[in-house]
Amino acid sequence: MSCNKTTRKLTHHTNSLQPFLTTNTSVSTLSDLSLWSPRSVAISIFFFTSRMAGDQVTLLDLWASPFGMRVRIALAEKAVKYEYSEQDLWNKGALLLQMNPVHKRIPVLVHDGKPICESLIIVQYIDEVWKDKAPLLPSDPYERAQSRFWADFVDKKLHIFKKEWPKVNTGR
């Protein structure tokens, strides 16, 4: 790939990252990257690599989160390779705040630069996107309903645990 093609490709991807620039100028060459703040560079590199890689999967999570555990189990069952990004919930980073601006909490699955929030929704998404692997739920409607019942039961039990967890951890 020639330098001009690389610069055009970088320009194409970085122009969509305009909100992360420290100034309101557009990025047109590699030398314009000096206009970026350190935090915006990290976010931009993430988005640039995710758009270039094809099937880039990142999980924003906290090791102790039972909701994140649900997502990690689903990813493991489907044998999906992903990057794990441990989040500091006392000092929420720009990536978490941008990927989940509504609830500002974990887990968040970022697939090819697109965020999916809320653990049950993420698990459903994983099951739908990676269909070539074994399904997470049984094919029989009754058995699926039973699986959903027990998932709901666990959620309600975890809700009690969640109340005990400090409010700063849940993002509320």
Tab-separated table of N, CA and C in Angstrom:
chain	number	residue	atom	x	y	z
A	1	MET	N	0.852	-1.177	0.000
A	1	MET	CA	0.000	0.000	0.000
A	1	MET	C	0.895	1.236	0.000
A	2	SER	N	0.663	2.158	-0.890
A	2	SER	CA	1.494	3.348	-0.973
A	2	SER	C	1.181	4.294	0.171
A	3	CYS	N	2.078	5.252	0.389
A	3	CYS	CA	1.904	6.223	1.474
A	3	CYS	C	0.640	7.049	1.264
A	4	ASN	N	0.353	7.423	0.006
A	4	ASN	CA	-0.847	8.212	-0.260
A	4	ASN	C	-2.113	7.442	0.074
A	5	LYS	N	-2.149	6.153	-0.287
A	5	LYS	CA	-3.317	5.336	0.033
A	5	LYS	C	-3.470	5.169	1.536
A	6	THR	N	-2.336	4.976	2.239
A	6	THR	CA	-2.379	4.838	3.689
A	6	THR	C	-2.895	6.117	4.326
A	7	THR	N	-2.387	7.264	3.868
A	7	THR	CA	-2.828	8.545	4.407
A	7	THR	C	-4.308	8.752	4.144
A	8	ARG	N	-4.775	8.414	2.925
A	8	ARG	CA	-6.206	8.560	2.628
A	8	ARG	C	-7.040	7.653	3.509
A	9	LYS	N	-6.576	6.415	3.716
A	9	LYS	CA	-7.324	5.478	4.555
A	9	LYS	C	-7.370	5.986	5.994
A	10	LEU	N	-6.230	6.472	6.510
A	10	LEU	CA	-6.191	7.023	7.845
A	10	LEU	C	-7.096	8.244	7.936
A	11	THR	N	-7.058	9.100	6.923
A	11	THR	CA	-7.904	10.286	6.905
A	11	THR	C	-9.367	9.886	6.914
A	12	HIS	N	-9.739	8.887	6.130
A	12	HIS	CA	-11.131	8.426	6.090
A	12	HIS	C	-11.589	7.991	7.478
A	13	HIS	N	-10.752	7.224	8.183
A	13	HIS	CA	-11.141	6.705	9.491
A	13	HIS	C	-11.072	7.782	10.570
A	14	THR	N	-10.078	8.668	10.505
A	14	THR	CA	-9.929	9.660	11.559
A	14	THR	C	-10.904	10.809	11.413
A	15	ASN	N	-11.422	11.066	10.208
A	15	ASN	CA	-12.409	12.140	10.072
A	15	ASN	C	-13.673	11.833	10.861
A	16	SER	N	-14.012	10.563	11.004
A	16	SER	CA	-15.188	10.200	11.797
A	16	SER	C	-14.906	10.310	13.285
A	17	LEU	N	-13.647	10.531	13.656
A	17	LEU	CA	-13.277	10.676	15.055
A	17	LEU	C	-13.146	12.142	15.460
A	18	GLN	N	-13.657	13.035	14.649
A	18	GLN	CA	-13.533	14.469	14.875
A	18	GLN	C	-13.888	14.902	16.302
A	19	PRO	N	-14.903	14.352	16.955
A	19	PRO	CA	-15.224	14.806	18.313
A	19	PRO	C	-14.096	14.609	19.316
A	20	PHE	N	-13.118	13.739	19.022
A	20	PHE	CA	-12.047	13.477	19.971
A	20	PHE	C	-10.867	14.427	19.827
A	21	LEU	N	-10.869	15.235	18.781
A	21	LEU	CA	-9.773	16.165	18.591
A	21	LEU	C	-9.836	17.277	19.626
A	22	THR	N	-8.667	17.782	20.018
A	22	THR	CA	-8.642	18.863	20.996
A	22	THR	C	-8.968	20.202	20.346
A	23	THR	N	-8.877	20.276	19.021
A	23	THR	CA	-9.261	21.486	18.305
A	23	THR	C	-10.323	21.127	17.289
A	24	ASN	N	-10.871	22.101	16.601
A	24	ASN	CA	-11.923	21.834	15.630
A	24	ASN	C	-11.414	21.686	14.207
A	25	THR	N	-10.119	21.448	14.049
A	25	THR	CA	-9.580	21.261	12.715
A	25	THR	C	-9.769	19.818	12.291
A	26	SER	N	-9.819	19.585	10.985
A	26	SER	CA	-9.985	18.215	10.507
A	26	SER	C	-8.618	17.565	10.344
A	27	VAL	N	-8.582	16.275	10.422
A	27	VAL	CA	-7.336	15.527	10.245
A	27	VAL	C	-7.210	15.189	8.777
A	28	SER	N	-6.142	15.677	8.154
A	28	SER	CA	-5.965	15.383	6.739
A	28	SER	C	-4.640	14.698	6.453
A	29	THR	N	-3.690	14.789	7.354
A	29	THR	CA	-2.416	14.108	7.153
A	29	THR	C	-1.980	13.477	8.463
A	30	LEU	N	-0.979	12.627	8.369
A	30	LEU	CA	-0.464	11.989	9.573
A	30	LEU	C	0.106	13.007	10.549
A	31	SER	N	0.663	14.106	10.045
A	31	SER	CA	1.249	15.105	10.943
A	31	SER	C	0.188	15.812	11.778
A	32	ASP	N	-1.073	15.794	11.334
A	32	ASP	CA	-2.143	16.419	12.107
A	32	ASP	C	-2.448	15.674	13.402
A	33	LEU	N	-1.922	14.474	13.570
A	33	LEU	CA	-2.169	13.719	14.786
A	33	LEU	C	-1.601	14.399	16.019
A	34	SER	N	-0.676	15.367	15.826
A	34	SER	CA	-0.121	16.099	16.962
A	34	SER	C	-1.168	16.986	17.633
A	35	LEU	N	-2.315	17.180	16.982
A	35	LEU	CA	-3.373	18.013	17.550
A	35	LEU	C	-4.200	17.260	18.597
A	36	TRP	N	-3.969	15.996	18.741
A	36	TRP	CA	-4.812	15.170	19.604
A	36	TRP	C	-4.277	15.145	21.027
A	37	SER	N	-5.172	15.066	21.999
A	37	SER	CA	-4.770	14.916	23.393
A	37	SER	C	-4.421	13.448	23.636
A	38	PRO	N	-3.675	13.131	24.712
A	38	PRO	CA	-3.323	11.722	24.977
A	38	PRO	C	-4.554	10.824	25.106
A	39	ARG	N	-5.601	11.279	25.777
A	39	ARG	CA	-6.804	10.457	25.937
A	39	ARG	C	-7.482	10.235	24.595
A	40	SER	N	-7.557	11.288	23.767
A	40	SER	CA	-8.218	11.133	22.473
A	40	SER	C	-7.405	10.234	21.553
A	41	VAL	N	-6.067	10.236	21.711
A	41	VAL	CA	-5.231	9.348	20.906
A	41	VAL	C	-5.559	7.899	21.246
A	42	ALA	N	-5.680	7.584	22.541
A	42	ALA	CA	-5.987	6.207	22.944
A	42	ALA	C	-7.340	5.775	22.401
A	43	ILE	N	-8.340	6.634	22.512
A	43	ILE	CA	-9.673	6.311	22.002
A	43	ILE	C	-9.633	6.161	20.485
A	44	SER	N	-8.934	7.059	19.839
A	44	SER	CA	-8.882	7.040	18.383
A	44	SER	C	-8.148	5.827	17.855
A	45	ILE	N	-7.072	5.436	18.521
A	45	ILE	CA	-6.352	4.233	18.106
A	45	ILE	C	-7.276	3.037	18.222
A	46	PHE	N	-8.058	2.984	19.305
A	46	PHE	CA	-9.020	1.894	19.482
A	46	PHE	C	-9.980	1.841	18.292
A	47	PHE	N	-10.563	2.993	17.930
A	47	PHE	CA	-11.525	2.996	16.843
A	47	PHE	C	-10.867	2.743	15.504
A	48	PHE	N	-9.668	3.272	15.305
A	48	PHE	CA	-8.969	3.060	14.053
A	48	PHE	C	-8.669	1.584	13.873
A	49	THR	N	-8.130	0.931	14.917
A	49	THR	CA	-7.806	-0.486	14.784
A	49	THR	C	-9.063	-1.322	14.674
A	50	SER	N	-10.141	-0.929	15.364
A	50	SER	CA	-11.357	-1.737	15.291
A	50	SER	C	-11.956	-1.668	13.891
A	51	ARG	N	-11.851	-0.541	13.239
A	51	ARG	CA	-12.421	-0.428	11.898
A	51	ARG	C	-11.535	-1.126	10.872
A	52	MET	N	-10.244	-1.176	11.139
A	52	MET	CA	-9.327	-1.795	10.198
A	52	MET	C	-9.296	-3.316	10.357
A	53	ALA	N	-9.547	-3.817	11.573
A	53	ALA	CA	-9.347	-5.234	11.849
A	53	ALA	C	-10.481	-6.112	11.346
A	54	GLY	N	-11.691	-5.614	11.226
A	54	GLY	CA	-12.796	-6.418	10.729
A	54	GLY	C	-13.698	-6.925	11.822
A	55	ASP	N	-13.242	-7.868	12.627
A	55	ASP	CA	-14.078	-8.447	13.662
A	55	ASP	C	-13.453	-8.170	15.031
A	56	GLN	N	-13.289	-6.907	15.354
A	56	GLN	CA	-12.675	-6.479	16.607
A	56	GLN	C	-13.726	-6.484	17.708
A	57	VAL	N	-13.459	-7.193	18.790
A	57	VAL	CA	-14.385	-7.290	19.909
A	57	VAL	C	-13.655	-6.885	21.181
A	58	THR	N	-14.235	-5.935	21.909
A	58	THR	CA	-13.680	-5.491	23.178
A	58	THR	C	-14.781	-5.515	24.218
A	59	LEU	N	-14.452	-6.002	25.405
A	59	LEU	CA	-15.402	-6.022	26.503
A	59	LEU	C	-14.924	-5.049	27.568
A	60	LEU	N	-15.742	-4.024	27.833
A	60	LEU	CA	-15.471	-3.092	28.922
A	60	LEU	C	-16.165	-3.678	30.149
A	61	ASP	N	-15.383	-3.978	31.179
A	61	ASP	CA	-15.935	-4.752	32.281
A	61	ASP	C	-15.114	-4.534	33.547
A	62	LEU	N	-15.579	-5.131	34.622
A	62	LEU	CA	-14.877	-5.171	35.899
A	62	LEU	C	-14.852	-6.627	36.329
A	63	TRP	N	-13.719	-7.112	36.772
A	63	TRP	CA	-13.557	-8.537	37.060
A	63	TRP	C	-14.614	-9.047	38.038
A	64	ALA	N	-15.065	-8.235	38.978
A	64	ALA	CA	-15.994	-8.689	40.016
A	64	ALA	C	-17.462	-8.595	39.607
A	65	SER	N	-17.734	-8.093	38.434
A	65	SER	CA	-19.117	-7.888	38.024
A	65	SER	C	-19.792	-9.206	37.636
A	66	PRO	N	-20.872	-9.580	38.333
A	66	PRO	CA	-21.580	-10.796	37.938
A	66	PRO	C	-22.255	-10.646	36.570
A	67	PHE	N	-22.582	-9.425	36.196
A	67	PHE	CA	-23.210	-9.181	34.897
A	67	PHE	C	-22.174	-9.309	33.785
A	68	GLY	N	-20.962	-8.848	34.059
A	68	GLY	CA	-19.871	-9.037	33.115
A	68	GLY	C	-19.491	-10.502	32.990
A	69	MET	N	-19.600	-11.233	34.108
A	69	MET	CA	-19.308	-12.674	34.077
A	69	MET	C	-20.232	-13.390	33.094
A	70	ARG	N	-21.494	-12.979	33.072
A	70	ARG	CA	-22.455	-13.569	32.134
A	70	ARG	C	-21.978	-13.385	30.694
A	71	VAL	N	-21.488	-12.200	30.390
A	71	VAL	CA	-21.010	-11.910	29.036
A	71	VAL	C	-19.735	-12.694	28.745
A	72	ARG	N	-18.823	-12.763	29.726
A	72	ARG	CA	-17.576	-13.513	29.521
A	72	ARG	C	-17.865	-14.997	29.282
A	73	ILE	N	-18.860	-15.543	29.978
A	73	ILE	CA	-19.233	-16.942	29.769
A	73	ILE	C	-19.771	-17.142	28.348
A	74	ALA	N	-20.631	-16.224	27.900
A	74	ALA	CA	-21.195	-16.335	26.547
A	74	ALA	C	-20.089	-16.249	25.491
A	75	LEU	N	-19.139	-15.329	25.673
A	75	LEU	CA	-18.030	-15.211	24.729
A	75	LEU	C	-17.185	-16.488	24.728
A	76	ALA	N	-16.971	-17.061	25.902
A	76	ALA	CA	-16.187	-18.298	25.998
A	76	ALA	C	-16.942	-19.460	25.338
A	77	GLU	N	-18.235	-19.554	25.562
A	77	GLU	CA	-19.032	-20.630	24.958
A	77	GLU	C	-19.006	-20.563	23.434
A	78	LYS	N	-18.995	-19.348	22.911
A	78	LYS	CA	-18.967	-19.163	21.455
A	78	LYS	C	-17.538	-19.123	20.901
A	79	ALA	N	-16.550	-19.224	21.793
A	79	ALA	CA	-15.128	-19.184	21.416
A	79	ALA	C	-14.790	-17.914	20.634
A	80	VAL	N	-15.311	-16.791	21.097
A	80	VAL	CA	-15.054	-15.497	20.463
A	80	VAL	C	-13.822	-14.883	21.107
A	81	LYS	N	-12.848	-14.527	20.285
A	81	LYS	CA	-11.664	-13.847	20.785
A	81	LYS	C	-12.020	-12.385	21.007
A	82	TYR	N	-11.606	-11.860	22.156
A	82	TYR	CA	-11.935	-10.473	22.468
A	82	TYR	C	-10.852	-9.866	23.337
A	83	GLU	N	-10.828	-8.549	23.337
A	83	GLU	CA	-9.925	-7.810	24.201
A	83	GLU	C	-10.697	-7.420	25.445
A	84	TYR	N	-10.122	-7.662	26.602
A	84	TYR	CA	-10.755	-7.315	27.867
A	84	TYR	C	-10.198	-5.979	28.332
A	85	SER	N	-11.079	-5.048	28.659
A	85	SER	CA	-10.666	-3.732	29.137
A	85	SER	C	-11.251	-3.498	30.526
A	86	GLU	N	-10.414	-3.669	31.544
A	86	GLU	CA	-10.820	-3.462	32.937
A	86	GLU	C	-11.145	-1.992	33.142
A	87	GLN	N	-12.279	-1.718	33.751
A	87	GLN	CA	-12.729	-0.344	33.953
A	87	GLN	C	-12.630	0.054	35.414
A	88	ASP	N	-12.182	1.278	35.649
A	88	ASP	CA	-12.151	1.849	36.990
A	88	ASP	C	-13.469	2.594	37.174
A	89	LEU	N	-14.367	2.046	37.977
A	89	LEU	CA	-15.701	2.628	38.092
A	89	LEU	C	-15.745	3.847	39.005
A	90	TRP	N	-14.666	4.094	39.732
A	90	TRP	CA	-14.614	5.314	40.524
A	90	TRP	C	-14.162	6.492	39.674
A	91	ASN	N	-13.349	6.208	38.668
A	91	ASN	CA	-12.882	7.224	37.718
A	91	ASN	C	-13.195	6.719	36.319
A	92	LYS	N	-14.425	6.877	35.905
A	92	LYS	CA	-14.864	6.331	34.623
A	92	LYS	C	-14.132	7.010	33.473
A	93	GLY	N	-13.599	6.178	32.604
A	93	GLY	CA	-12.833	6.673	31.475
A	93	GLY	C	-13.721	7.170	30.349
A	94	ALA	N	-13.094	7.892	29.436
A	94	ALA	CA	-13.814	8.475	28.306
A	94	ALA	C	-14.441	7.396	27.428
A	95	LEU	N	-13.750	6.265	27.279
A	95	LEU	CA	-14.281	5.201	26.426
A	95	LEU	C	-15.581	4.636	26.990
A	96	LEU	N	-15.619	4.349	28.285
A	96	LEU	CA	-16.842	3.838	28.909
A	96	LEU	C	-17.961	4.863	28.816
A	97	LEU	N	-17.659	6.119	29.082
A	97	LEU	CA	-18.694	7.163	29.037
A	97	LEU	C	-19.220	7.366	27.629
A	98	GLN	N	-18.363	7.181	26.633
A	98	GLN	CA	-18.831	7.342	25.266
A	98	GLN	C	-19.603	6.114	24.787
A	99	MET	N	-19.140	4.931	25.177
A	99	MET	CA	-19.781	3.708	24.706
A	99	MET	C	-21.112	3.443	25.408
A	100	ASN	N	-21.287	3.933	26.625
A	100	ASN	CA	-22.543	3.756	27.346
A	100	ASN	C	-22.944	5.090	27.976
A	101	PRO	N	-23.321	6.069	27.140
A	101	PRO	CA	-23.634	7.407	27.668
A	101	PRO	C	-24.931	7.461	28.471
A	102	VAL	N	-25.813	6.501	28.309
A	102	VAL	CA	-27.095	6.524	29.014
A	102	VAL	C	-26.922	6.068	30.459
A	103	HIS	N	-26.403	4.848	30.647
A	103	HIS	CA	-26.276	4.296	31.998
A	103	HIS	C	-24.887	4.496	32.598
A	104	LYS	N	-23.884	4.679	31.753
A	104	LYS	CA	-22.501	4.898	32.191
A	104	LYS	C	-21.997	3.772	33.091
A	105	ARG	N	-22.313	2.524	32.725
A	105	ARG	CA	-21.884	1.395	33.532
A	105	ARG	C	-21.501	0.211	32.653
A	106	ILE	N	-20.895	-0.759	33.283
A	106	ILE	CA	-20.450	-1.972	32.622
A	106	ILE	C	-21.510	-3.050	32.770
A	107	PRO	N	-21.454	-4.089	31.986
A	107	PRO	CA	-20.543	-4.361	30.880
A	107	PRO	C	-21.003	-3.689	29.591
A	108	VAL	N	-20.039	-3.442	28.727
A	108	VAL	CA	-20.306	-2.944	27.379
A	108	VAL	C	-19.462	-3.781	26.427
A	109	LEU	N	-20.099	-4.339	25.428
A	109	LEU	CA	-19.392	-5.061	24.377
A	109	LEU	C	-19.280	-4.116	23.194
A	110	VAL	N	-18.056	-3.916	22.719
A	110	VAL	CA	-17.836	-3.063	21.549
A	110	VAL	C	-17.416	-3.983	20.408
A	111	HIS	N	-18.288	-4.085	19.405
A	111	HIS	CA	-18.029	-4.961	18.259
A	111	HIS	C	-17.867	-4.093	17.026
A	112	ASP	N	-16.680	-4.102	16.466
A	112	ASP	CA	-16.352	-3.277	15.303
A	112	ASP	C	-16.737	-1.820	15.517
A	113	GLY	N	-16.440	-1.306	16.707
A	113	GLY	CA	-16.674	0.105	17.015
A	113	GLY	C	-18.087	0.438	17.444
A	114	LYS	N	-18.976	-0.560	17.481
A	114	LYS	CA	-20.368	-0.315	17.858
A	114	LYS	C	-20.635	-0.898	19.237
A	115	PRO	N	-21.133	-0.070	20.186
A	115	PRO	CA	-21.349	-0.567	21.544
A	115	PRO	C	-22.694	-1.264	21.714
A	116	ILE	N	-22.685	-2.323	22.524
A	116	ILE	CA	-23.902	-3.012	22.943
A	116	ILE	C	-23.852	-3.034	24.466
A	117	CYS	N	-24.915	-2.569	25.111
A	117	CYS	CA	-24.959	-2.424	26.563
A	117	CYS	C	-26.005	-3.355	27.169
A	118	GLU	N	-25.871	-3.592	28.459
A	118	GLU	CA	-26.757	-4.439	29.267
A	118	GLU	C	-26.470	-5.910	28.985
A	119	SER	N	-26.153	-6.644	30.025
A	119	SER	CA	-25.628	-8.006	29.874
A	119	SER	C	-26.556	-8.967	29.127
A	120	LEU	N	-27.845	-8.974	29.418
A	120	LEU	CA	-28.740	-9.897	28.705
A	120	LEU	C	-28.841	-9.559	27.222
A	121	ILE	N	-28.837	-8.274	26.918
A	121	ILE	CA	-28.880	-7.840	25.514
A	121	ILE	C	-27.574	-8.231	24.818
A	122	ILE	N	-26.460	-8.089	25.523
A	122	ILE	CA	-25.163	-8.467	24.961
A	122	ILE	C	-25.128	-9.970	24.665
A	123	VAL	N	-25.625	-10.775	25.601
A	123	VAL	CA	-25.629	-12.230	25.403
A	123	VAL	C	-26.488	-12.600	24.193
A	124	GLN	N	-27.644	-11.976	24.052
A	124	GLN	CA	-28.486	-12.231	22.876
A	124	GLN	C	-27.760	-11.831	21.599
A	125	TYR	N	-27.082	-10.691	21.636
A	125	TYR	CA	-26.325	-10.218	20.480
A	125	TYR	C	-25.235	-11.222	20.104
A	126	ILE	N	-24.494	-11.699	21.095
A	126	ILE	CA	-23.430	-12.678	20.851
A	126	ILE	C	-24.012	-13.915	20.185
A	127	ASP	N	-25.143	-14.377	20.685
A	127	ASP	CA	-25.774	-15.577	20.128
A	127	ASP	C	-26.224	-15.361	18.686
A	128	GLU	N	-26.688	-14.164	18.368
A	128	GLU	CA	-27.158	-13.869	17.009
A	128	GLU	C	-26.019	-13.623	16.030
A	129	VAL	N	-24.958	-12.971	16.472
A	129	VAL	CA	-23.857	-12.627	15.569
A	129	VAL	C	-23.006	-13.853	15.236
A	130	TRP	N	-22.677	-14.649	16.229
A	130	TRP	CA	-21.835	-15.818	16.017
A	130	TRP	C	-22.719	-17.067	15.969
A	131	LYS	N	-23.563	-17.129	14.940
A	131	LYS	CA	-24.509	-18.232	14.759
A	131	LYS	C	-23.823	-19.538	14.371
A	132	ASP	N	-22.625	-19.442	13.795
A	132	ASP	CA	-21.944	-20.640	13.331
A	132	ASP	C	-21.483	-21.534	14.481
A	133	LYS	N	-21.445	-20.996	15.679
A	133	LYS	CA	-21.081	-21.774	16.866
A	133	LYS	C	-22.363	-22.329	17.499
A	134	ALA	N	-22.219	-23.209	18.452
A	134	ALA	CA	-23.378	-23.811	19.126
A	134	ALA	C	-24.250	-22.720	19.759
A	135	PRO	N	-25.566	-22.819	19.625
A	135	PRO	CA	-26.446	-21.797	20.214
A	135	PRO	C	-26.383	-21.811	21.745
A	136	LEU	N	-26.581	-20.650	22.333
A	136	LEU	CA	-26.551	-20.540	23.792
A	136	LEU	C	-27.836	-21.057	24.428
A	137	LEU	N	-28.942	-20.959	23.704
A	137	LEU	CA	-30.226	-21.430	24.206
A	137	LEU	C	-30.671	-22.662	23.433
A	138	PRO	N	-31.459	-23.535	24.072
A	138	PRO	CA	-31.960	-24.724	23.374
A	138	PRO	C	-32.879	-24.347	22.220
A	139	SER	N	-33.023	-25.243	21.253
A	139	SER	CA	-33.895	-24.971	20.106
A	139	SER	C	-35.376	-25.174	20.440
A	140	ASP	N	-35.668	-26.021	21.413
A	140	ASP	CA	-37.046	-26.278	21.821
A	140	ASP	C	-37.609	-25.059	22.565
A	141	PRO	N	-38.786	-24.546	22.149
A	141	PRO	CA	-39.355	-23.348	22.791
A	141	PRO	C	-39.570	-23.488	24.301
A	142	TYR	N	-40.023	-24.664	24.752
A	142	TYR	CA	-40.245	-24.866	26.186
A	142	TYR	C	-38.925	-24.820	26.953
A	143	GLU	N	-37.906	-25.492	26.415
A	143	GLU	CA	-36.598	-25.484	27.070
A	143	GLU	C	-35.985	-24.086	27.077
A	144	ARG	N	-36.193	-23.328	25.997
A	144	ARG	CA	-35.720	-21.929	25.954
A	144	ARG	C	-36.412	-21.115	27.035
A	145	ALA	N	-37.731	-21.316	27.182
A	145	ALA	CA	-38.486	-20.588	28.204
A	145	ALA	C	-37.960	-20.938	29.598
A	146	GLN	N	-37.644	-22.200	29.833
A	146	GLN	CA	-37.100	-22.609	31.123
A	146	GLN	C	-35.738	-21.948	31.368
A	147	SER	N	-34.911	-21.893	30.353
A	147	SER	CA	-33.604	-21.240	30.479
A	147	SER	C	-33.768	-19.765	30.805
A	148	ARG	N	-34.706	-19.117	30.135
A	148	ARG	CA	-34.960	-17.689	30.405
A	148	ARG	C	-35.518	-17.488	31.809
A	149	PHE	N	-36.356	-18.422	32.272
A	149	PHE	CA	-36.890	-18.346	33.629
A	149	PHE	C	-35.751	-18.348	34.640
A	150	TRP	N	-34.806	-19.288	34.478
A	150	TRP	CA	-33.714	-19.389	35.436
A	150	TRP	C	-32.761	-18.196	35.333
A	151	ALA	N	-32.570	-17.668	34.145
A	151	ALA	CA	-31.756	-16.456	33.999
A	151	ALA	C	-32.413	-15.296	34.725
A	152	ASP	N	-33.733	-15.175	34.600
A	152	ASP	CA	-34.473	-14.129	35.301
A	152	ASP	C	-34.405	-14.339	36.812
A	153	PHE	N	-34.518	-15.579	37.250
A	153	PHE	CA	-34.429	-15.908	38.670
A	153	PHE	C	-33.085	-15.459	39.239
A	154	VAL	N	-32.011	-15.795	38.534
A	154	VAL	CA	-30.673	-15.398	38.975
A	154	VAL	C	-30.553	-13.878	38.990
A	155	ASP	N	-31.084	-13.210	37.964
A	155	ASP	CA	-31.056	-11.744	37.936
A	155	ASP	C	-31.711	-11.153	39.173
A	156	LYS	N	-32.842	-11.701	39.552
A	156	LYS	CA	-33.552	-11.175	40.718
A	156	LYS	C	-32.776	-11.448	42.000
A	157	LYS	N	-32.109	-12.574	42.087
A	157	LYS	CA	-31.265	-12.863	43.251
A	157	LYS	C	-30.046	-11.945	43.259
A	158	LEU	N	-29.472	-11.690	42.093
A	158	LEU	CA	-28.329	-10.797	42.004
A	158	LEU	C	-28.725	-9.358	42.302
A	159	HIS	N	-29.982	-9.025	42.075
A	159	HIS	CA	-30.447	-7.672	42.374
A	159	HIS	C	-30.280	-7.374	43.866
A	160	ILE	N	-30.502	-8.382	44.690
A	160	ILE	CA	-30.286	-8.221	46.132
A	160	ILE	C	-28.813	-7.965	46.389
A	161	PHE	N	-27.940	-8.737	45.723
A	161	PHE	CA	-26.499	-8.547	45.842
A	161	PHE	C	-26.105	-7.152	45.357
A	162	LYS	N	-26.729	-6.726	44.283
A	162	LYS	CA	-26.421	-5.431	43.679
A	162	LYS	C	-26.732	-4.287	44.643
A	163	LYS	N	-27.790	-4.431	45.445
A	163	LYS	CA	-28.125	-3.401	46.425
A	163	LYS	C	-27.037	-3.275	47.483
A	164	GLU	N	-26.371	-4.391	47.767
A	164	GLU	CA	-25.297	-4.385	48.752
A	164	GLU	C	-24.014	-3.770	48.198
A	165	TRP	N	-23.860	-3.855	46.892
A	165	TRP	CA	-22.688	-3.307	46.220
A	165	TRP	C	-22.748	-1.790	46.307
A	166	PRO	N	-21.650	-1.113	46.590
A	166	PRO	CA	-21.701	0.357	46.660
A	166	PRO	C	-22.230	0.974	45.362
A	167	LYS	N	-22.993	2.035	45.507
A	167	LYS	CA	-23.635	2.676	44.347
A	167	LYS	C	-22.619	3.127	43.306
A	168	VAL	N	-21.411	3.470	43.720
A	168	VAL	CA	-20.403	3.923	42.758
A	168	VAL	C	-20.060	2.799	41.776
A	169	ASN	N	-20.111	1.535	42.214
A	169	ASN	CA	-19.756	0.421	41.341
A	169	ASN	C	-20.791	0.181	40.255
A	170	THR	N	-22.044	0.419	40.521
A	170	THR	CA	-23.066	0.142	39.529
A	170	THR	C	-23.276	1.317	38.587
A	171	GLY	N	-22.653	2.453	38.902
A	171	GLY	CA	-22.793	3.605	38.032
A	171	GLY	C	-24.053	4.400	38.307
A	172	ARG	N	-24.748	4.085	39.357
A	172	ARG	CA	-25.979	4.808	39.677
A	172	ARG	C	-25.753	5.804	40.761
